[in-house]
Amino acid sequence: MIHPDKLNYIHGGQKRRKLALCFGALERDIAGIAESGCGYSFPSMSRCDYVKKLTSIVLEDPQLPPEAARELEQLLSEIPFDERRTCNCARNHLLALIGSFPAEWDLIIAPHTRPGMTVGQRPFYPGIQVYAEDIRSPFNLGSIFRTAEAMGAEKVLLSPGCCDPEHPRALRSSMGCIETMPWERVSLEELPRDIPVFVLETGGTWLEDFSFPIRGIVIIGSEELGVSPQALARADAGQVSIPMKGLKASLNVGVAFGILMQAWISSLT
């Protein structure tokens, strides 16, 4: 973060970039996920006043669109003042001026806790697992990890042909879930025989009619080919499909997995 007075000595794109970085750091501080030593630390003013001061500097930018200015002015006038929303709004308007729009992995999401849950504790449904077969896109694999973690899967299993979950794009799109979600590489032959296995693929039982197991492994296939014939043969608990009406009748594998997980978890409650 930079003291507001120092911003008087820089101009144009450099000033906008500095401000955008400051608002990003403030968002992380407000969300409680600031890196060690990177929290708000100006004793001469409160963080709230600092946010307001930086926002006022943004409003002085001659290239700021009128509608953006009105939005920021409205946020500044609100009581109570929403620090985080103001930072997010100002940062995104600055990025638009710079010509750099945030990707999903730039989003600043605070960890969620529930009553009675300690920080860092991850609740999950025992025995609920996903087997990702030959997922080639790091972005898709990260999305699968993120959905699996959010919906309470116990573990992610990866086929030998899956891309590396440590790939930077996978780490980014997972929003950190790869670091907290248990995973391992196994072949189809190594899947446990004492737990039901089913596949998500076209041509199966509609989602609303499928009998989901209380414990089980769902196999999701590659972006181009779907699940392999070997995976279909291994699916002793059946084949489930998502009803669709579009001309393409096609979903991104990460989106399809999210729909499947919601239906599966709903069947358990």
PDB file of C-alpha atoms in Angstrom:
ATOM      1  CA  MET A   1       0.000   0.000   0.000  1.00  0.00           C
ATOM      2  CA  ILE A   2       1.103   3.546  -0.649  1.00  0.00           C
ATOM      3  CA  HIS A   3       0.464   6.718   1.304  1.00  0.00           C
ATOM      4  CA  PRO A   4      -2.090   8.937  -0.466  1.00  0.00           C
ATOM      5  CA  ASP A   5       0.306  11.917  -0.488  1.00  0.00           C
ATOM      6  CA  LYS A   6       2.806   9.993  -2.617  1.00  0.00           C
ATOM      7  CA  LEU A   7       0.191   9.518  -5.320  1.00  0.00           C
ATOM      8  CA  ASN A   8       0.445  13.234  -6.086  1.00  0.00           C
ATOM      9  CA  TYR A   9       3.858  12.600  -7.642  1.00  0.00           C
ATOM     10  CA  ILE A  10       2.765   9.942 -10.135  1.00  0.00           C
ATOM     11  CA  HIS A  11       0.316  10.259 -13.001  1.00  0.00           C
ATOM     12  CA  GLY A  12      -1.608   8.455 -15.726  1.00  0.00           C
ATOM     13  CA  GLY A  13      -1.308   4.717 -16.107  1.00  0.00           C
ATOM     14  CA  GLN A  14       1.272   4.304 -13.364  1.00  0.00           C
ATOM     15  CA  LYS A  15      -1.014   6.030 -10.880  1.00  0.00           C
ATOM     16  CA  ARG A  16      -3.952   3.846 -11.885  1.00  0.00           C
ATOM     17  CA  ARG A  17      -1.889   0.683 -11.521  1.00  0.00           C
ATOM     18  CA  LYS A  18      -0.677   1.724  -8.066  1.00  0.00           C
ATOM     19  CA  LEU A  19      -4.223   2.484  -6.986  1.00  0.00           C
ATOM     20  CA  ALA A  20      -5.523  -0.835  -8.348  1.00  0.00           C
ATOM     21  CA  LEU A  21      -2.825  -2.715  -6.426  1.00  0.00           C
ATOM     22  CA  CYS A  22      -3.686  -0.805  -3.249  1.00  0.00           C
ATOM     23  CA  PHE A  23      -7.388  -1.595  -3.565  1.00  0.00           C
ATOM     24  CA  GLY A  24      -6.556  -5.270  -4.132  1.00  0.00           C
ATOM     25  CA  ALA A  25      -4.388  -5.327  -1.003  1.00  0.00           C
ATOM     26  CA  LEU A  26      -7.142  -3.607   0.945  1.00  0.00           C
ATOM     27  CA  GLU A  27      -9.710  -6.167  -0.215  1.00  0.00           C
ATOM     28  CA  ARG A  28      -7.505  -8.988   1.037  1.00  0.00           C
ATOM     29  CA  ASP A  29      -6.992  -7.195   4.351  1.00  0.00           C
ATOM     30  CA  ILE A  30     -10.735  -6.616   4.790  1.00  0.00           C
ATOM     31  CA  ALA A  31     -11.448 -10.263   3.884  1.00  0.00           C
ATOM     32  CA  GLY A  32      -8.899 -11.420   6.458  1.00  0.00           C
ATOM     33  CA  ILE A  33      -6.658 -13.150   3.920  1.00  0.00           C
ATOM     34  CA  ALA A  34      -3.845 -10.605   3.594  1.00  0.00           C
ATOM     35  CA  GLU A  35      -0.368 -12.055   3.205  1.00  0.00           C
ATOM     36  CA  SER A  36       1.878 -11.842   6.262  1.00  0.00           C
ATOM     37  CA  GLY A  37       3.198  -8.295   6.631  1.00  0.00           C
ATOM     38  CA  CYS A  38       0.861  -6.942   3.928  1.00  0.00           C
ATOM     39  CA  GLY A  39      -2.059  -5.818   6.074  1.00  0.00           C
ATOM     40  CA  TYR A  40      -3.173  -2.227   6.551  1.00  0.00           C
ATOM     41  CA  SER A  41      -0.541  -0.371   8.568  1.00  0.00           C
ATOM     42  CA  PHE A  42      -0.974   3.415   8.418  1.00  0.00           C
ATOM     43  CA  PRO A  43      -1.385   4.609  12.045  1.00  0.00           C
ATOM     44  CA  SER A  44      -2.198   8.182  10.989  1.00  0.00           C
ATOM     45  CA  MET A  45      -5.636   7.246   9.607  1.00  0.00           C
ATOM     46  CA  SER A  46      -8.150   4.448   9.912  1.00  0.00           C
ATOM     47  CA  ARG A  47      -8.466   1.926   7.128  1.00  0.00           C
ATOM     48  CA  CYS A  48     -11.942   3.253   6.425  1.00  0.00           C
ATOM     49  CA  ASP A  49     -10.594   6.782   5.929  1.00  0.00           C
ATOM     50  CA  TYR A  50      -7.782   5.410   3.757  1.00  0.00           C
ATOM     51  CA  VAL A  51     -10.282   3.669   1.474  1.00  0.00           C
ATOM     52  CA  LYS A  52     -12.305   6.879   1.204  1.00  0.00           C
ATOM     53  CA  LYS A  53      -9.194   8.916   0.415  1.00  0.00           C
ATOM     54  CA  LEU A  54      -8.062   6.555  -2.340  1.00  0.00           C
ATOM     55  CA  THR A  55     -11.568   6.490  -3.783  1.00  0.00           C
ATOM     56  CA  SER A  56     -11.604  10.291  -3.878  1.00  0.00           C
ATOM     57  CA  ILE A  57      -8.347  10.197  -5.828  1.00  0.00           C
ATOM     58  CA  VAL A  58      -9.932   7.808  -8.337  1.00  0.00           C
ATOM     59  CA  LEU A  59     -12.819  10.251  -8.750  1.00  0.00           C
ATOM     60  CA  GLU A  60     -10.311  12.916  -9.816  1.00  0.00           C
ATOM     61  CA  ASP A  61      -9.239  10.847 -12.830  1.00  0.00           C
ATOM     62  CA  PRO A  62     -10.355  12.783 -15.957  1.00  0.00           C
ATOM     63  CA  GLN A  63     -10.862   9.531 -17.900  1.00  0.00           C
ATOM     64  CA  LEU A  64     -13.219   7.954 -15.355  1.00  0.00           C
ATOM     65  CA  PRO A  65     -16.604   7.408 -17.083  1.00  0.00           C
ATOM     66  CA  PRO A  66     -19.524   9.388 -15.572  1.00  0.00           C
ATOM     67  CA  GLU A  67     -21.454   6.235 -14.653  1.00  0.00           C
ATOM     68  CA  ALA A  68     -18.400   4.866 -12.817  1.00  0.00           C
ATOM     69  CA  ALA A  69     -18.017   8.149 -10.946  1.00  0.00           C
ATOM     70  CA  ARG A  70     -21.667   8.094  -9.905  1.00  0.00           C
ATOM     71  CA  GLU A  71     -21.325   4.543  -8.587  1.00  0.00           C
ATOM     72  CA  LEU A  72     -18.259   5.430  -6.499  1.00  0.00           C
ATOM     73  CA  GLU A  73     -19.880   8.634  -5.187  1.00  0.00           C
ATOM     74  CA  GLN A  74     -22.934   6.618  -4.141  1.00  0.00           C
ATOM     75  CA  LEU A  75     -20.750   4.123  -2.282  1.00  0.00           C
ATOM     76  CA  LEU A  76     -18.900   6.941  -0.500  1.00  0.00           C
ATOM     77  CA  SER A  77     -22.165   8.447   0.706  1.00  0.00           C
ATOM     78  CA  GLU A  78     -23.687   5.260   2.074  1.00  0.00           C
ATOM     79  CA  ILE A  79     -24.042   4.682   5.828  1.00  0.00           C
ATOM     80  CA  PRO A  80     -22.718   2.320   6.989  1.00  0.00           C
ATOM     81  CA  PHE A  81     -19.773   2.597   4.632  1.00  0.00           C
ATOM     82  CA  ASP A  82     -19.000  -0.660   2.828  1.00  0.00           C
ATOM     83  CA  GLU A  83     -15.194  -0.726   2.622  1.00  0.00           C
ATOM     84  CA  ARG A  84     -14.866  -3.951   0.708  1.00  0.00           C
ATOM     85  CA  ARG A  85     -17.498  -3.195  -1.933  1.00  0.00           C
ATOM     86  CA  THR A  86     -15.992   0.238  -2.488  1.00  0.00           C
ATOM     87  CA  CYS A  87     -12.509  -1.251  -2.941  1.00  0.00           C
ATOM     88  CA  ASN A  88     -13.802  -3.863  -5.353  1.00  0.00           C
ATOM     89  CA  CYS A  89     -15.752  -1.337  -7.391  1.00  0.00           C
ATOM     90  CA  ALA A  90     -12.866   1.150  -7.555  1.00  0.00           C
ATOM     91  CA  ARG A  91     -10.363  -1.564  -8.494  1.00  0.00           C
ATOM     92  CA  ASN A  92     -12.511  -2.868 -11.337  1.00  0.00           C
ATOM     93  CA  HIS A  93     -13.099   0.622 -12.746  1.00  0.00           C
ATOM     94  CA  LEU A  94      -9.351   1.234 -12.640  1.00  0.00           C
ATOM     95  CA  LEU A  95      -8.637  -2.058 -14.401  1.00  0.00           C
ATOM     96  CA  ALA A  96     -11.132  -1.075 -17.105  1.00  0.00           C
ATOM     97  CA  LEU A  97      -9.262   2.211 -17.614  1.00  0.00           C
ATOM     98  CA  ILE A  98      -5.950   0.352 -17.769  1.00  0.00           C
ATOM     99  CA  GLY A  99      -7.426  -2.143 -20.225  1.00  0.00           C
ATOM    100  CA  SER A 100      -6.835  -5.170 -18.020  1.00  0.00           C
ATOM    101  CA  PHE A 101      -9.927  -7.035 -16.890  1.00  0.00           C
ATOM    102  CA  PRO A 102      -9.746  -9.440 -13.944  1.00  0.00           C
ATOM    103  CA  ALA A 103      -9.806 -13.167 -14.571  1.00  0.00           C
ATOM    104  CA  GLU A 104     -11.714 -15.377 -12.141  1.00  0.00           C
ATOM    105  CA  TRP A 105      -8.510 -16.261 -10.312  1.00  0.00           C
ATOM    106  CA  ASP A 106      -8.073 -12.551  -9.468  1.00  0.00           C
ATOM    107  CA  LEU A 107     -11.249 -12.600  -7.394  1.00  0.00           C
ATOM    108  CA  ILE A 108     -10.738 -12.073  -3.672  1.00  0.00           C
ATOM    109  CA  ILE A 109     -12.886 -14.547  -1.782  1.00  0.00           C
ATOM    110  CA  ALA A 110     -12.804 -14.800   1.984  1.00  0.00           C
ATOM    111  CA  PRO A 111     -12.950 -18.263   3.586  1.00  0.00           C
ATOM    112  CA  HIS A 112     -16.373 -19.196   4.932  1.00  0.00           C
ATOM    113  CA  THR A 113     -17.021 -20.755   8.320  1.00  0.00           C
ATOM    114  CA  ARG A 114     -20.118 -22.186   9.932  1.00  0.00           C
ATOM    115  CA  PRO A 115     -21.211 -22.111  13.570  1.00  0.00           C
ATOM    116  CA  GLY A 116     -19.207 -24.685  15.522  1.00  0.00           C
ATOM    117  CA  MET A 117     -16.599 -25.061  12.763  1.00  0.00           C
ATOM    118  CA  THR A 118     -13.033 -24.121  13.551  1.00  0.00           C
ATOM    119  CA  VAL A 119     -10.924 -22.102  11.122  1.00  0.00           C
ATOM    120  CA  GLY A 120      -9.186 -24.380   8.636  1.00  0.00           C
ATOM    121  CA  GLN A 121     -11.528 -27.302   9.290  1.00  0.00           C
ATOM    122  CA  ARG A 122     -13.034 -28.688   6.071  1.00  0.00           C
ATOM    123  CA  PRO A 123     -16.354 -30.513   6.474  1.00  0.00           C
ATOM    124  CA  PHE A 124     -17.142 -33.158   3.840  1.00  0.00           C
ATOM    125  CA  TYR A 125     -19.406 -36.095   3.050  1.00  0.00           C
ATOM    126  CA  PRO A 126     -17.473 -39.304   3.813  1.00  0.00           C
ATOM    127  CA  GLY A 127     -17.109 -41.536   0.774  1.00  0.00           C
ATOM    128  CA  ILE A 128     -18.162 -38.923  -1.796  1.00  0.00           C
ATOM    129  CA  GLN A 129     -15.378 -38.840  -4.393  1.00  0.00           C
ATOM    130  CA  VAL A 130     -14.801 -37.787  -7.995  1.00  0.00           C
ATOM    131  CA  TYR A 131     -12.541 -39.514 -10.515  1.00  0.00           C
ATOM    132  CA  ALA A 132     -11.351 -37.108 -13.214  1.00  0.00           C
ATOM    133  CA  GLU A 133     -10.416 -39.112 -16.296  1.00  0.00           C
ATOM    134  CA  ASP A 134      -7.995 -37.485 -18.743  1.00  0.00           C
ATOM    135  CA  ILE A 135      -8.967 -33.861 -18.045  1.00  0.00           C
ATOM    136  CA  ARG A 136      -6.504 -31.942 -20.234  1.00  0.00           C
ATOM    137  CA  SER A 137      -7.318 -28.322 -19.394  1.00  0.00           C
ATOM    138  CA  PRO A 138      -5.674 -26.964 -16.216  1.00  0.00           C
ATOM    139  CA  PHE A 139      -8.490 -24.417 -15.964  1.00  0.00           C
ATOM    140  CA  ASN A 140     -11.130 -27.169 -16.017  1.00  0.00           C
ATOM    141  CA  LEU A 141      -9.226 -29.276 -13.500  1.00  0.00           C
ATOM    142  CA  GLY A 142      -8.941 -26.325 -11.116  1.00  0.00           C
ATOM    143  CA  SER A 143     -12.665 -25.705 -11.507  1.00  0.00           C
ATOM    144  CA  ILE A 144     -13.388 -29.346 -10.658  1.00  0.00           C
ATOM    145  CA  PHE A 145     -11.310 -29.058  -7.482  1.00  0.00           C
ATOM    146  CA  ARG A 146     -13.112 -25.861  -6.524  1.00  0.00           C
ATOM    147  CA  THR A 147     -16.548 -27.436  -7.018  1.00  0.00           C
ATOM    148  CA  ALA A 148     -15.556 -30.647  -5.239  1.00  0.00           C
ATOM    149  CA  GLU A 149     -14.357 -28.672  -2.226  1.00  0.00           C
ATOM    150  CA  ALA A 150     -17.408 -26.404  -2.148  1.00  0.00           C
ATOM    151  CA  MET A 151     -19.891 -29.276  -2.391  1.00  0.00           C
ATOM    152  CA  GLY A 152     -18.193 -31.370   0.291  1.00  0.00           C
ATOM    153  CA  ALA A 153     -16.505 -34.144  -1.646  1.00  0.00           C
ATOM    154  CA  GLU A 154     -14.016 -36.128   0.402  1.00  0.00           C
ATOM    155  CA  LYS A 155     -11.346 -36.571  -2.267  1.00  0.00           C
ATOM    156  CA  VAL A 156     -10.450 -35.965  -5.923  1.00  0.00           C
ATOM    157  CA  LEU A 157      -8.936 -38.871  -7.825  1.00  0.00           C
ATOM    158  CA  LEU A 158      -6.984 -38.213 -11.020  1.00  0.00           C
ATOM    159  CA  SER A 159      -6.303 -40.598 -13.872  1.00  0.00           C
ATOM    160  CA  PRO A 160      -2.703 -40.919 -15.102  1.00  0.00           C
ATOM    161  CA  GLY A 161      -3.698 -38.876 -18.175  1.00  0.00           C
ATOM    162  CA  CYS A 162      -4.978 -35.838 -16.261  1.00  0.00           C
ATOM    163  CA  CYS A 163      -3.009 -32.608 -16.441  1.00  0.00           C
ATOM    164  CA  ASP A 164      -0.901 -31.520 -13.486  1.00  0.00           C
ATOM    165  CA  PRO A 165      -3.005 -29.972 -10.683  1.00  0.00           C
ATOM    166  CA  GLU A 166       0.071 -27.914  -9.750  1.00  0.00           C
ATOM    167  CA  HIS A 167      -0.087 -26.120 -13.103  1.00  0.00           C
ATOM    168  CA  PRO A 168      -0.396 -22.336 -12.480  1.00  0.00           C
ATOM    169  CA  ARG A 169      -3.742 -22.105 -14.320  1.00  0.00           C
ATOM    170  CA  ALA A 170      -5.152 -25.007 -12.311  1.00  0.00           C
ATOM    171  CA  LEU A 171      -3.995 -23.429  -9.058  1.00  0.00           C
ATOM    172  CA  ARG A 172      -5.530 -20.107 -10.034  1.00  0.00           C
ATOM    173  CA  SER A 173      -8.903 -21.416 -11.173  1.00  0.00           C
ATOM    174  CA  SER A 174      -9.162 -23.637  -8.090  1.00  0.00           C
ATOM    175  CA  MET A 175      -8.995 -20.533  -5.867  1.00  0.00           C
ATOM    176  CA  GLY A 176      -6.595 -22.364  -3.562  1.00  0.00           C
ATOM    177  CA  CYS A 177      -8.697 -25.544  -3.232  1.00  0.00           C
ATOM    178  CA  ILE A 178      -5.965 -27.762  -4.673  1.00  0.00           C
ATOM    179  CA  GLU A 179      -3.908 -26.880  -1.598  1.00  0.00           C
ATOM    180  CA  THR A 180      -6.642 -28.015   0.819  1.00  0.00           C
ATOM    181  CA  MET A 181      -8.441 -30.801  -1.077  1.00  0.00           C
ATOM    182  CA  PRO A 182      -6.982 -34.335  -0.768  1.00  0.00           C
ATOM    183  CA  TRP A 183      -6.128 -35.868  -4.141  1.00  0.00           C
ATOM    184  CA  GLU A 184      -4.152 -38.709  -5.647  1.00  0.00           C
ATOM    185  CA  ARG A 185      -3.437 -40.290  -9.017  1.00  0.00           C
ATOM    186  CA  VAL A 186      -4.894 -43.750  -9.571  1.00  0.00           C
ATOM    187  CA  SER A 187      -5.763 -45.877 -12.573  1.00  0.00           C
ATOM    188  CA  LEU A 188      -9.262 -47.188 -13.250  1.00  0.00           C
ATOM    189  CA  GLU A 189      -8.084 -50.611 -12.132  1.00  0.00           C
ATOM    190  CA  GLU A 190      -7.018 -49.161  -8.788  1.00  0.00           C
ATOM    191  CA  LEU A 191     -10.435 -47.745  -7.899  1.00  0.00           C
ATOM    192  CA  PRO A 192     -11.726 -49.487  -4.762  1.00  0.00           C
ATOM    193  CA  ARG A 193     -14.129 -52.366  -5.338  1.00  0.00           C
ATOM    194  CA  ASP A 194     -16.061 -51.850  -2.118  1.00  0.00           C
ATOM    195  CA  ILE A 195     -17.646 -48.530  -3.153  1.00  0.00           C
ATOM    196  CA  PRO A 196     -20.166 -47.905  -5.996  1.00  0.00           C
ATOM    197  CA  VAL A 197     -18.813 -46.280  -9.149  1.00  0.00           C
ATOM    198  CA  PHE A 198     -20.983 -44.419 -11.670  1.00  0.00           C
ATOM    199  CA  VAL A 199     -20.296 -42.170 -14.661  1.00  0.00           C
ATOM    200  CA  LEU A 200     -21.571 -38.788 -15.794  1.00  0.00           C
ATOM    201  CA  GLU A 201     -22.166 -39.198 -19.525  1.00  0.00           C
ATOM    202  CA  THR A 202     -24.801 -38.699 -22.193  1.00  0.00           C
ATOM    203  CA  GLY A 203     -27.224 -41.533 -22.852  1.00  0.00           C
ATOM    204  CA  GLY A 204     -27.759 -42.467 -19.216  1.00  0.00           C
ATOM    205  CA  THR A 205     -30.539 -42.105 -16.653  1.00  0.00           C
ATOM    206  CA  TRP A 206     -31.800 -38.546 -16.260  1.00  0.00           C
ATOM    207  CA  LEU A 207     -30.436 -36.736 -13.227  1.00  0.00           C
ATOM    208  CA  GLU A 208     -33.805 -36.521 -11.454  1.00  0.00           C
ATOM    209  CA  ASP A 209     -34.437 -40.254 -11.860  1.00  0.00           C
ATOM    210  CA  PHE A 210     -30.981 -41.543 -10.956  1.00  0.00           C
ATOM    211  CA  SER A 211     -30.454 -43.427  -7.678  1.00  0.00           C
ATOM    212  CA  PHE A 212     -27.368 -41.792  -6.193  1.00  0.00           C
ATOM    213  CA  PRO A 213     -25.331 -43.899  -3.778  1.00  0.00           C
ATOM    214  CA  ILE A 214     -24.762 -42.716  -0.212  1.00  0.00           C
ATOM    215  CA  ARG A 215     -21.052 -43.347  -0.786  1.00  0.00           C
ATOM    216  CA  GLY A 216     -19.536 -43.572  -4.214  1.00  0.00           C
ATOM    217  CA  ILE A 217     -17.194 -42.367  -6.938  1.00  0.00           C
ATOM    218  CA  VAL A 218     -18.422 -40.448  -9.967  1.00  0.00           C
ATOM    219  CA  ILE A 219     -16.254 -40.597 -13.096  1.00  0.00           C
ATOM    220  CA  ILE A 220     -16.187 -37.512 -15.304  1.00  0.00           C
ATOM    221  CA  GLY A 221     -14.507 -37.757 -18.675  1.00  0.00           C
ATOM    222  CA  SER A 222     -12.317 -35.668 -20.931  1.00  0.00           C
ATOM    223  CA  GLU A 223     -13.462 -32.444 -22.568  1.00  0.00           C
ATOM    224  CA  GLU A 224     -13.400 -33.939 -26.077  1.00  0.00           C
ATOM    225  CA  LEU A 225     -14.234 -37.633 -25.748  1.00  0.00           C
ATOM    226  CA  GLY A 226     -16.170 -37.973 -22.497  1.00  0.00           C
ATOM    227  CA  VAL A 227     -15.560 -41.056 -20.375  1.00  0.00           C
ATOM    228  CA  SER A 228     -13.663 -43.967 -21.897  1.00  0.00           C
ATOM    229  CA  PRO A 229     -15.225 -47.349 -22.781  1.00  0.00           C
ATOM    230  CA  GLN A 230     -13.187 -48.803 -19.927  1.00  0.00           C
ATOM    231  CA  ALA A 231     -14.746 -46.312 -17.500  1.00  0.00           C
ATOM    232  CA  LEU A 232     -18.228 -47.157 -18.754  1.00  0.00           C
ATOM    233  CA  ALA A 233     -17.487 -50.821 -18.154  1.00  0.00           C
ATOM    234  CA  ARG A 234     -16.196 -50.049 -14.640  1.00  0.00           C
ATOM    235  CA  ALA A 235     -19.364 -48.140 -13.685  1.00  0.00           C
ATOM    236  CA  ASP A 236     -21.148 -50.795 -11.637  1.00  0.00           C
ATOM    237  CA  ALA A 237     -23.592 -48.216 -10.214  1.00  0.00           C
ATOM    238  CA  GLY A 238     -24.846 -46.900 -13.534  1.00  0.00           C
ATOM    239  CA  GLN A 239     -24.710 -43.917 -15.860  1.00  0.00           C
ATOM    240  CA  VAL A 240     -26.301 -40.532 -15.164  1.00  0.00           C
ATOM    241  CA  SER A 241     -27.058 -37.750 -17.654  1.00  0.00           C
ATOM    242  CA  ILE A 242     -28.090 -34.093 -17.432  1.00  0.00           C
ATOM    243  CA  PRO A 243     -31.232 -33.255 -19.453  1.00  0.00           C
ATOM    244  CA  MET A 244     -30.539 -30.537 -22.041  1.00  0.00           C
ATOM    245  CA  LYS A 245     -32.535 -28.829 -24.800  1.00  0.00           C
ATOM    246  CA  GLY A 246     -30.024 -26.704 -26.724  1.00  0.00           C
ATOM    247  CA  LEU A 247     -28.860 -27.370 -30.274  1.00  0.00           C
ATOM    248  CA  LYS A 248     -25.375 -28.126 -29.010  1.00  0.00           C
ATOM    249  CA  ALA A 249     -26.607 -29.965 -25.908  1.00  0.00           C
ATOM    250  CA  SER A 250     -23.126 -29.598 -24.504  1.00  0.00           C
ATOM    251  CA  LEU A 251     -21.768 -28.316 -21.190  1.00  0.00           C
ATOM    252  CA  ASN A 252     -18.284 -27.488 -19.988  1.00  0.00           C
ATOM    253  CA  VAL A 253     -17.057 -30.431 -17.911  1.00  0.00           C
ATOM    254  CA  GLY A 254     -16.656 -28.253 -14.830  1.00  0.00           C
ATOM    255  CA  VAL A 255     -20.208 -26.899 -15.155  1.00  0.00           C
ATOM    256  CA  ALA A 256     -21.631 -30.389 -15.706  1.00  0.00           C
ATOM    257  CA  PHE A 257     -19.791 -31.634 -12.635  1.00  0.00           C
ATOM    258  CA  GLY A 258     -21.255 -28.803 -10.557  1.00  0.00           C
ATOM    259  CA  ILE A 259     -24.807 -29.706 -11.613  1.00  0.00           C
ATOM    260  CA  LEU A 260     -24.137 -33.365 -10.835  1.00  0.00           C
ATOM    261  CA  MET A 261     -22.708 -32.622  -7.400  1.00  0.00           C
ATOM    262  CA  GLN A 262     -25.653 -30.446  -6.402  1.00  0.00           C
ATOM    263  CA  ALA A 263     -28.082 -33.233  -7.309  1.00  0.00           C
ATOM    264  CA  TRP A 264     -25.973 -35.883  -5.546  1.00  0.00           C
ATOM    265  CA  ILE A 265     -25.602 -33.903  -2.319  1.00  0.00           C
ATOM    266  CA  SER A 266     -29.300 -32.989  -2.348  1.00  0.00           C
ATOM    267  CA  SER A 267     -30.154 -36.699  -2.496  1.00  0.00           C
ATOM    268  CA  LEU A 268     -28.239 -37.269   0.747  1.00  0.00           C
ATOM    269  CA  THR A 269     -30.230 -34.795   2.841  1.00  0.00           C
TER     270      THR A 269
END
